[in-house]
PDB file of N, CA, C and O in Angstrom:
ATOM      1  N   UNK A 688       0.859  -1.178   0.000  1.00 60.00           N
ATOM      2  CA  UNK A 688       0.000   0.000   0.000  1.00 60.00           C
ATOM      3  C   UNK A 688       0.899   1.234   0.000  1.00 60.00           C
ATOM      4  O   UNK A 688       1.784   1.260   0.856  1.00 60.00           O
ATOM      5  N   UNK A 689       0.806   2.107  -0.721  1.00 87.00           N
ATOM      6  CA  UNK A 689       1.134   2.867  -0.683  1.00 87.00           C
ATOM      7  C   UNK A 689       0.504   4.511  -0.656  1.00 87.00           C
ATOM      8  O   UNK A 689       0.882   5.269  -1.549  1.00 87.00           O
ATOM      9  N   UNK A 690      -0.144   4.848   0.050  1.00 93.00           N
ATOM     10  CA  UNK A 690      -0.738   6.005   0.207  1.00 93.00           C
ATOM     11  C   UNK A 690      -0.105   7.039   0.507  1.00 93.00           C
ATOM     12  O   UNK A 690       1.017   6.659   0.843  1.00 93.00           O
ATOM     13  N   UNK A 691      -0.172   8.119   0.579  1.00 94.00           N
ATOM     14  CA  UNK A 691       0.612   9.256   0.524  1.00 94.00           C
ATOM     15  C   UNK A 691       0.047  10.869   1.124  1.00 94.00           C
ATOM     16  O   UNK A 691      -1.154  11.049   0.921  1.00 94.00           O
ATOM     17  N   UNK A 692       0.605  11.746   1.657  1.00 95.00           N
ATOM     18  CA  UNK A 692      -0.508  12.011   2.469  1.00 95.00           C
ATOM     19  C   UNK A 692      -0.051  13.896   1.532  1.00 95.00           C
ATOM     20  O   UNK A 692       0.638  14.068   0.526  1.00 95.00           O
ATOM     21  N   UNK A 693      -0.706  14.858   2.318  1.00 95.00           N
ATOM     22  CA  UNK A 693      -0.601  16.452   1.637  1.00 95.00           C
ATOM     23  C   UNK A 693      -1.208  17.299   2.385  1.00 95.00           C
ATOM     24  O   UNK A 693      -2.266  17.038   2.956  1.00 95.00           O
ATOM     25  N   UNK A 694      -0.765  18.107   2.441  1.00 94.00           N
ATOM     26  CA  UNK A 694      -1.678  19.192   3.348  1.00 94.00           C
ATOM     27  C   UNK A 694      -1.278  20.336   2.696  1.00 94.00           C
ATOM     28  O   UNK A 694      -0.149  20.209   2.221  1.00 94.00           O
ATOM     29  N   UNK A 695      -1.854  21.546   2.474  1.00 89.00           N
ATOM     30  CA  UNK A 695      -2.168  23.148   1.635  1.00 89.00           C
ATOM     31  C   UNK A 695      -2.749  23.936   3.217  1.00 89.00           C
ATOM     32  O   UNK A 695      -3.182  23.388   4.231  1.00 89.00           O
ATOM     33  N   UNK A 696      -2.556  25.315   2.930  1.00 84.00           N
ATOM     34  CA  UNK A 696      -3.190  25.830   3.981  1.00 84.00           C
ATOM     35  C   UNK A 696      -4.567  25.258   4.568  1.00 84.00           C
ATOM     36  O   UNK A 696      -4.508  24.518   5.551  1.00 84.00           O
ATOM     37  N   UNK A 697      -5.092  25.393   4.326  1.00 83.00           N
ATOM     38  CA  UNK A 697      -6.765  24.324   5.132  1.00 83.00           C
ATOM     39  C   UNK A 697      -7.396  23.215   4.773  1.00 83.00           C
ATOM     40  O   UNK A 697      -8.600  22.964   4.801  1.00 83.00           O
ATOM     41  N   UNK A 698      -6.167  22.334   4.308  1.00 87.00           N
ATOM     42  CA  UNK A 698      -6.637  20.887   4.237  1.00 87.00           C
ATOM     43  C   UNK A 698      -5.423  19.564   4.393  1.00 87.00           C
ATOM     44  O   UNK A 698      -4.240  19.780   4.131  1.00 87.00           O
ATOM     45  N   UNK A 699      -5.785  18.575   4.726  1.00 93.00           N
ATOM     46  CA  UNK A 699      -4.696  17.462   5.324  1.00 93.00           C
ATOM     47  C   UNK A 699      -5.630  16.399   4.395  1.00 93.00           C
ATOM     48  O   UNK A 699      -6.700  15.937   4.790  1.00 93.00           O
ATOM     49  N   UNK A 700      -5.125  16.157   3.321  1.00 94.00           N
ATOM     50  CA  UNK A 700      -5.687  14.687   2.335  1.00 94.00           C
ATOM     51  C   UNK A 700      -4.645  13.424   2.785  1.00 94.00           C
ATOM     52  O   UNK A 700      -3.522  13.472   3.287  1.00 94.00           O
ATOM     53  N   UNK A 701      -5.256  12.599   2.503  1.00 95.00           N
ATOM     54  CA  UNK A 701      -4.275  11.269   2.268  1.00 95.00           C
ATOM     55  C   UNK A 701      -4.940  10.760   0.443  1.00 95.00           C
ATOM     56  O   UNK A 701      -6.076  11.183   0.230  1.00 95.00           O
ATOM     57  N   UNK A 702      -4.611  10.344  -0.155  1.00 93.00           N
ATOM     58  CA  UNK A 702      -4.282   9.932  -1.400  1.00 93.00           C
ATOM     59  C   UNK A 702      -3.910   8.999  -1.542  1.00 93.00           C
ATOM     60  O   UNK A 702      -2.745   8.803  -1.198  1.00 93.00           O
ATOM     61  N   UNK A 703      -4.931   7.560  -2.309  1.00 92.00           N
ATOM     62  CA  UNK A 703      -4.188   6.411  -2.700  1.00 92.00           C
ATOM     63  C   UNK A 703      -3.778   6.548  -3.984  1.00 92.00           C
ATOM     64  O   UNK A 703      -4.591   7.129  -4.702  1.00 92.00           O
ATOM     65  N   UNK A 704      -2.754   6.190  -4.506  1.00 89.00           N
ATOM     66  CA  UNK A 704      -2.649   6.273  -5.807  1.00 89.00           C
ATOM     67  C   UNK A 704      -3.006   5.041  -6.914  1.00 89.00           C
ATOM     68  O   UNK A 704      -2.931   5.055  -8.143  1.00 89.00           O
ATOM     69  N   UNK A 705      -3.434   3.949  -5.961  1.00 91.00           N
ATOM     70  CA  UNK A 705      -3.889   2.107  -6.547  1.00 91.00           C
ATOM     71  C   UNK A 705      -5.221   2.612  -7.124  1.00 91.00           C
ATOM     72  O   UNK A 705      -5.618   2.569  -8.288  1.00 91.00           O
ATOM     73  N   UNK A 706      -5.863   3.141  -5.932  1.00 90.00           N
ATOM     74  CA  UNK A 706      -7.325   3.252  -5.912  1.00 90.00           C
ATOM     75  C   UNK A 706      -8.212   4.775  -6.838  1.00 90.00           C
ATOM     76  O   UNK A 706      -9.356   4.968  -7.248  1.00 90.00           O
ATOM     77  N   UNK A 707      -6.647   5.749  -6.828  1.00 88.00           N
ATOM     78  CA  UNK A 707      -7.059   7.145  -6.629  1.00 88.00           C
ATOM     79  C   UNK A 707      -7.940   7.362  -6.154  1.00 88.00           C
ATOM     80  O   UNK A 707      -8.760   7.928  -6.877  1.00 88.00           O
ATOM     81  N   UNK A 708      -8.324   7.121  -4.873  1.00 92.00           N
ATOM     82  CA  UNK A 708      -9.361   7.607  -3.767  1.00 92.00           C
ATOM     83  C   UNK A 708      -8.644   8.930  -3.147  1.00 92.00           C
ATOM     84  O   UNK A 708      -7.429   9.103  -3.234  1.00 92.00           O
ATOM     85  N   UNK A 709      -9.638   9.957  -2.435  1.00 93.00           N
ATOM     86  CA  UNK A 709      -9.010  11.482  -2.222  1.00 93.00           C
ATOM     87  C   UNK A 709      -9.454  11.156  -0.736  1.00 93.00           C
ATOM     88  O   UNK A 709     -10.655  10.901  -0.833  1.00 93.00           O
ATOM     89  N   UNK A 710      -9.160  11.065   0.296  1.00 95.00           N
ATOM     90  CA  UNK A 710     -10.287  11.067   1.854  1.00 95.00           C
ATOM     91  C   UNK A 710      -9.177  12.531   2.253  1.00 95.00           C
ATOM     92  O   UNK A 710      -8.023  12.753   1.885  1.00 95.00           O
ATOM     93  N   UNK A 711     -10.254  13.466   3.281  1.00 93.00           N
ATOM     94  CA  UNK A 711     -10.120  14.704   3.480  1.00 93.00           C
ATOM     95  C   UNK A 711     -10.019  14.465   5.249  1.00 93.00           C
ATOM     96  O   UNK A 711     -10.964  13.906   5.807  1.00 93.00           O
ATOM     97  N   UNK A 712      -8.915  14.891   5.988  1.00 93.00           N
ATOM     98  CA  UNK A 712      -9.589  14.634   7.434  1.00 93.00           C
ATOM     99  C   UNK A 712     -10.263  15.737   7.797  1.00 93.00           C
ATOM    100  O   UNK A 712      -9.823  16.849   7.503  1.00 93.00           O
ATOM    101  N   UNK A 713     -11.453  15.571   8.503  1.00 92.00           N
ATOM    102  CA  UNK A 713     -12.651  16.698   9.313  1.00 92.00           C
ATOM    103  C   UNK A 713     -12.708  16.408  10.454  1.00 92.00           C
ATOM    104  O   UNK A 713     -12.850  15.203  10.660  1.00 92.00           O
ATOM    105  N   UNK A 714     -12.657  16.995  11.239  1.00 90.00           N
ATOM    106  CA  UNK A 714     -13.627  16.577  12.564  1.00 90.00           C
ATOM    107  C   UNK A 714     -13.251  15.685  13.025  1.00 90.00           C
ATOM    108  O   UNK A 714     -14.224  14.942  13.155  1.00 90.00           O
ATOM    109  N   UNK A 715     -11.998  15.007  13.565  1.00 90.00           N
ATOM    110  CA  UNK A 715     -11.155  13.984  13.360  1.00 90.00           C
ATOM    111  C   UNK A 715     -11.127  12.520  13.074  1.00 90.00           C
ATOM    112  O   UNK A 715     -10.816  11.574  13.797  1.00 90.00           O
ATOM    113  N   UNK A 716     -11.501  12.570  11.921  1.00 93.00           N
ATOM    114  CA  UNK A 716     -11.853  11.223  11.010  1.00 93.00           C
ATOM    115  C   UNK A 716     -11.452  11.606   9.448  1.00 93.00           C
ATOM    116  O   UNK A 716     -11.074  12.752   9.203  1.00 93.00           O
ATOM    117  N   UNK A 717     -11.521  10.867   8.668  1.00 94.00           N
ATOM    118  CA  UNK A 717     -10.891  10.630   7.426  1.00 94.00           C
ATOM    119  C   UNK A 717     -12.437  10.484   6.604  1.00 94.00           C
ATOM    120  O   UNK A 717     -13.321   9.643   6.772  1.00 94.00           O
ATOM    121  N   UNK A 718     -12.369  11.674   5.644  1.00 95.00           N
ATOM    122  CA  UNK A 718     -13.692  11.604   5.019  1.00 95.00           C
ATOM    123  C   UNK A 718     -13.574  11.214   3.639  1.00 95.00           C
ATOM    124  O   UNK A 718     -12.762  11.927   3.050  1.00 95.00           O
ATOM    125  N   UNK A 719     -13.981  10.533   3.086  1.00 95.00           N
ATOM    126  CA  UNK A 719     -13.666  10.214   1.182  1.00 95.00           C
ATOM    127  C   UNK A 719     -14.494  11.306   0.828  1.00 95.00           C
ATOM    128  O   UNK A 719     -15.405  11.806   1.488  1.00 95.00           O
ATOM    129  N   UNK A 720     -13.898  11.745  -0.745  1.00 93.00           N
ATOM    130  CA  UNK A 720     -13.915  13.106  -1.240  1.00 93.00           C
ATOM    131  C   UNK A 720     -13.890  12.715  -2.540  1.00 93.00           C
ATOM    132  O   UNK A 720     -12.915  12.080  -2.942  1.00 93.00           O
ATOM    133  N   UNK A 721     -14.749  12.969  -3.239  1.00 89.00           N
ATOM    134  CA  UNK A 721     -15.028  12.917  -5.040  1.00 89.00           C
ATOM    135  C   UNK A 721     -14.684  14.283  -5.955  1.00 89.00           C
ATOM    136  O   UNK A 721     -14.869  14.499  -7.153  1.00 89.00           O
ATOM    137  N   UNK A 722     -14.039  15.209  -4.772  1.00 88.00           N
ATOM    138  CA  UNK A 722     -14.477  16.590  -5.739  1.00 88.00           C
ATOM    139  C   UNK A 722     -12.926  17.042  -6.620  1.00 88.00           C
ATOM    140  O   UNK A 722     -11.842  17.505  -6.266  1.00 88.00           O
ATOM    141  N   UNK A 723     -13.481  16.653  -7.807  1.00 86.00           N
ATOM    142  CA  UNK A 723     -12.190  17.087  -9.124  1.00 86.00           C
ATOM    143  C   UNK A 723     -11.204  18.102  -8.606  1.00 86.00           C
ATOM    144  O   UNK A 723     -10.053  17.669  -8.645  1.00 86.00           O
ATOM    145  N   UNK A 724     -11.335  19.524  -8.055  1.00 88.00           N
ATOM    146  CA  UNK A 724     -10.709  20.422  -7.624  1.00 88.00           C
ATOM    147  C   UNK A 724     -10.136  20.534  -6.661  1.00 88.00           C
ATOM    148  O   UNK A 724      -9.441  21.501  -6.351  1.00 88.00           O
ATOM    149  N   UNK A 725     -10.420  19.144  -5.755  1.00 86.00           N
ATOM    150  CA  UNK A 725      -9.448  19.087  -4.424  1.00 86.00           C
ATOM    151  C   UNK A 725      -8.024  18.223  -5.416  1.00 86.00           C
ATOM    152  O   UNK A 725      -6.918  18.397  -4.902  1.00 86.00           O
ATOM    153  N   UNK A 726      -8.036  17.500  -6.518  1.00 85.00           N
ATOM    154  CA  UNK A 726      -6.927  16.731  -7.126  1.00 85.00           C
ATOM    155  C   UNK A 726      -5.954  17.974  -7.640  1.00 85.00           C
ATOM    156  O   UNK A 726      -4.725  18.005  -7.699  1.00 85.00           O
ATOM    157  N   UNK A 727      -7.030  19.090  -8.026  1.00 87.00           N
ATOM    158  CA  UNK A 727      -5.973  19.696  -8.693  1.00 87.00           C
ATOM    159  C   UNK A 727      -5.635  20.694  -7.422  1.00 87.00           C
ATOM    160  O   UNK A 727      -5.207  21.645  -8.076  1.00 87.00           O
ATOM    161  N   UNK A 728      -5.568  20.993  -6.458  1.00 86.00           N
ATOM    162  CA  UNK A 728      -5.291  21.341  -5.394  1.00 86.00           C
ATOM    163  C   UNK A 728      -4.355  20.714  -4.739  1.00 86.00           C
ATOM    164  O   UNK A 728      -3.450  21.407  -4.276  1.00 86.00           O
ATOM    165  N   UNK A 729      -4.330  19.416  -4.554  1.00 86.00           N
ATOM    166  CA  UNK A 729      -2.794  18.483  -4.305  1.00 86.00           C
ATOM    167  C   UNK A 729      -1.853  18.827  -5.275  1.00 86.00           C
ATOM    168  O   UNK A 729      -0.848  19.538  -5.282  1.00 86.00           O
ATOM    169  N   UNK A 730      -2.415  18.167  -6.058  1.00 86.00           N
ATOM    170  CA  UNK A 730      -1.318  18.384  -7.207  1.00 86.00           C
ATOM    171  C   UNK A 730      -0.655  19.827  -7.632  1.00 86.00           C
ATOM    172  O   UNK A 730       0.401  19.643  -8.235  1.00 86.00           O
ATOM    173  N   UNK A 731      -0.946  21.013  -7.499  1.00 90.00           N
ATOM    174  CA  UNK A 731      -0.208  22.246  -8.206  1.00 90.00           C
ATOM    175  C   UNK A 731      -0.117  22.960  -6.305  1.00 90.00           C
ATOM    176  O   UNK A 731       0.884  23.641  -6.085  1.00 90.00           O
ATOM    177  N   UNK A 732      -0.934  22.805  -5.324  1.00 91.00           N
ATOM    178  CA  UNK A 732      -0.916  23.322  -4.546  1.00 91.00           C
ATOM    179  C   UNK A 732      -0.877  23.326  -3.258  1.00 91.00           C
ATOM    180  O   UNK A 732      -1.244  24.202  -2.475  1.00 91.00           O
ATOM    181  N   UNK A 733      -0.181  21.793  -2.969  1.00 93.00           N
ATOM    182  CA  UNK A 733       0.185  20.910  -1.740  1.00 93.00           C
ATOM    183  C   UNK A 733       1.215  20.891  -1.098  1.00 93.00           C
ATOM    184  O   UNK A 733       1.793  21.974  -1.001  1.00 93.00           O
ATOM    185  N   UNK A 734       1.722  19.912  -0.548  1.00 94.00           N
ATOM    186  CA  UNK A 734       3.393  19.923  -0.262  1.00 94.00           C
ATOM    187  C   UNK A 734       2.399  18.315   0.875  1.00 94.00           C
ATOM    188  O   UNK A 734       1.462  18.131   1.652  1.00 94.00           O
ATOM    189  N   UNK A 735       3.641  17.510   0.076  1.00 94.00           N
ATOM    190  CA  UNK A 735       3.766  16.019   0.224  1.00 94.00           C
ATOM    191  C   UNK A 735       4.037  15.793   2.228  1.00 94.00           C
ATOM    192  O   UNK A 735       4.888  16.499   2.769  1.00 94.00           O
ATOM    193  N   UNK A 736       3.556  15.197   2.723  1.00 94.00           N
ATOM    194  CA  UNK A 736       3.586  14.633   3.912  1.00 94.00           C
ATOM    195  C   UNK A 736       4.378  13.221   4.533  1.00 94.00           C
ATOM    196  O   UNK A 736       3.542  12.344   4.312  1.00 94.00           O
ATOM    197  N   UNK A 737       5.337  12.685   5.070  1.00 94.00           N
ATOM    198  CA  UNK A 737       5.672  11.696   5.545  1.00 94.00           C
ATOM    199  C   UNK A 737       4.270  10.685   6.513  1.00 94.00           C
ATOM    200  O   UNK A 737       3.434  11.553   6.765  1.00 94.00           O
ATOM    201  N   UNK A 738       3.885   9.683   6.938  1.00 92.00           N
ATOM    202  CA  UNK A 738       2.869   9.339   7.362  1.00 92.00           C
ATOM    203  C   UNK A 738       3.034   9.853   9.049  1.00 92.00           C
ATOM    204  O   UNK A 738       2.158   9.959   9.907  1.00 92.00           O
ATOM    205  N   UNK A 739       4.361  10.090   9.122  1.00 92.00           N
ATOM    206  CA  UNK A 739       4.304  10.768  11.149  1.00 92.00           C
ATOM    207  C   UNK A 739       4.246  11.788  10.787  1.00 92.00           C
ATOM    208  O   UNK A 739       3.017  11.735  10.839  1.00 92.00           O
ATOM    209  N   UNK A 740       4.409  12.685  10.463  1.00 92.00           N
ATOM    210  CA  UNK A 740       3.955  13.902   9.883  1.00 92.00           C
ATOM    211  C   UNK A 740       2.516  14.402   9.835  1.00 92.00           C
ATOM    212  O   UNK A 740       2.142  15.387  10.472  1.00 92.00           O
ATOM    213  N   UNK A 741       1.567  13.523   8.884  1.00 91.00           N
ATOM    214  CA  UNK A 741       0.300  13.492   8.679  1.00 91.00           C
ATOM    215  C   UNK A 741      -0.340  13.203  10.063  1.00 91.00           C
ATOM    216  O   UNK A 741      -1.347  13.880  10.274  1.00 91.00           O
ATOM    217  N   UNK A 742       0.080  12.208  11.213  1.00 87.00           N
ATOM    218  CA  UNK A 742      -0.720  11.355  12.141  1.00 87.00           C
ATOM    219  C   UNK A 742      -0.214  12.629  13.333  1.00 87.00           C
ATOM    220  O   UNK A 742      -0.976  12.627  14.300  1.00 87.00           O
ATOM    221  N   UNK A 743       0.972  13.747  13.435  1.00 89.00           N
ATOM    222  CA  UNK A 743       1.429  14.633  14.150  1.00 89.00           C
ATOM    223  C   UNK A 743       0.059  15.721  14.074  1.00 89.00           C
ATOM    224  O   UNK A 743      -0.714  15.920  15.010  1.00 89.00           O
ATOM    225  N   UNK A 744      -0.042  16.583  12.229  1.00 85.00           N
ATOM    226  CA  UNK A 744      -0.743  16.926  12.124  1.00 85.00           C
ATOM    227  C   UNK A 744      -2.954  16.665  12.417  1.00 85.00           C
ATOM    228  O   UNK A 744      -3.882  17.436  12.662  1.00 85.00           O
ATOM    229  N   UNK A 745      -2.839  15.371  12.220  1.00 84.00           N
ATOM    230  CA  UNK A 745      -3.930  15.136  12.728  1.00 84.00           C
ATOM    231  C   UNK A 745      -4.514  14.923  14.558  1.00 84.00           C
ATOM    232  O   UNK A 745      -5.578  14.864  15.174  1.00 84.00           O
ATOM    233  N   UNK A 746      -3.304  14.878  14.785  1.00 81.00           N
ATOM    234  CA  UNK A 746      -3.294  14.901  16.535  1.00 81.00           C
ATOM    235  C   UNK A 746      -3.889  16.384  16.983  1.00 81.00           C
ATOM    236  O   UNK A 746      -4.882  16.563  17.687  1.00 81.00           O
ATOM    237  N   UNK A 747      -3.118  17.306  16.458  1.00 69.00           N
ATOM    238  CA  UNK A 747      -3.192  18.595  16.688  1.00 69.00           C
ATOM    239  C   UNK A 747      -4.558  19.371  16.563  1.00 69.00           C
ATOM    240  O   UNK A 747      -4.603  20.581  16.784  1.00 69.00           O
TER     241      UNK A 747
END
């Protein structure tokens, strides 16, 4: 598995790239996300996450 995680000023995604599934964390849980403009939001406007990194940020 390889998932991969991203965060932009007001959002923390994780990203499969097998599945290309998008899940968004809210409210502290991991929400799946269909919306086209959050991809192009990782992609041109993210910055890549280590998984302690992501699980630091989601603590917080």
């Amino acid at each position: 598995m390889s998932i991969k995680f991203f965060r932009n000023d007001h959002t923390l995604c994780m990203f499969d790239p097998e599945t290309f599934q998008i899940h968004l964390y809210q409210h502290g849980c991991w929400v799946e996300s269909d919306d086209p403009m959050l991809r192009e939001d990782i992609r041109f406007r993210s910055v890549e996450l280590s998984r302690d990194q992501a699980l630091q940020l989601s603590e917080a």
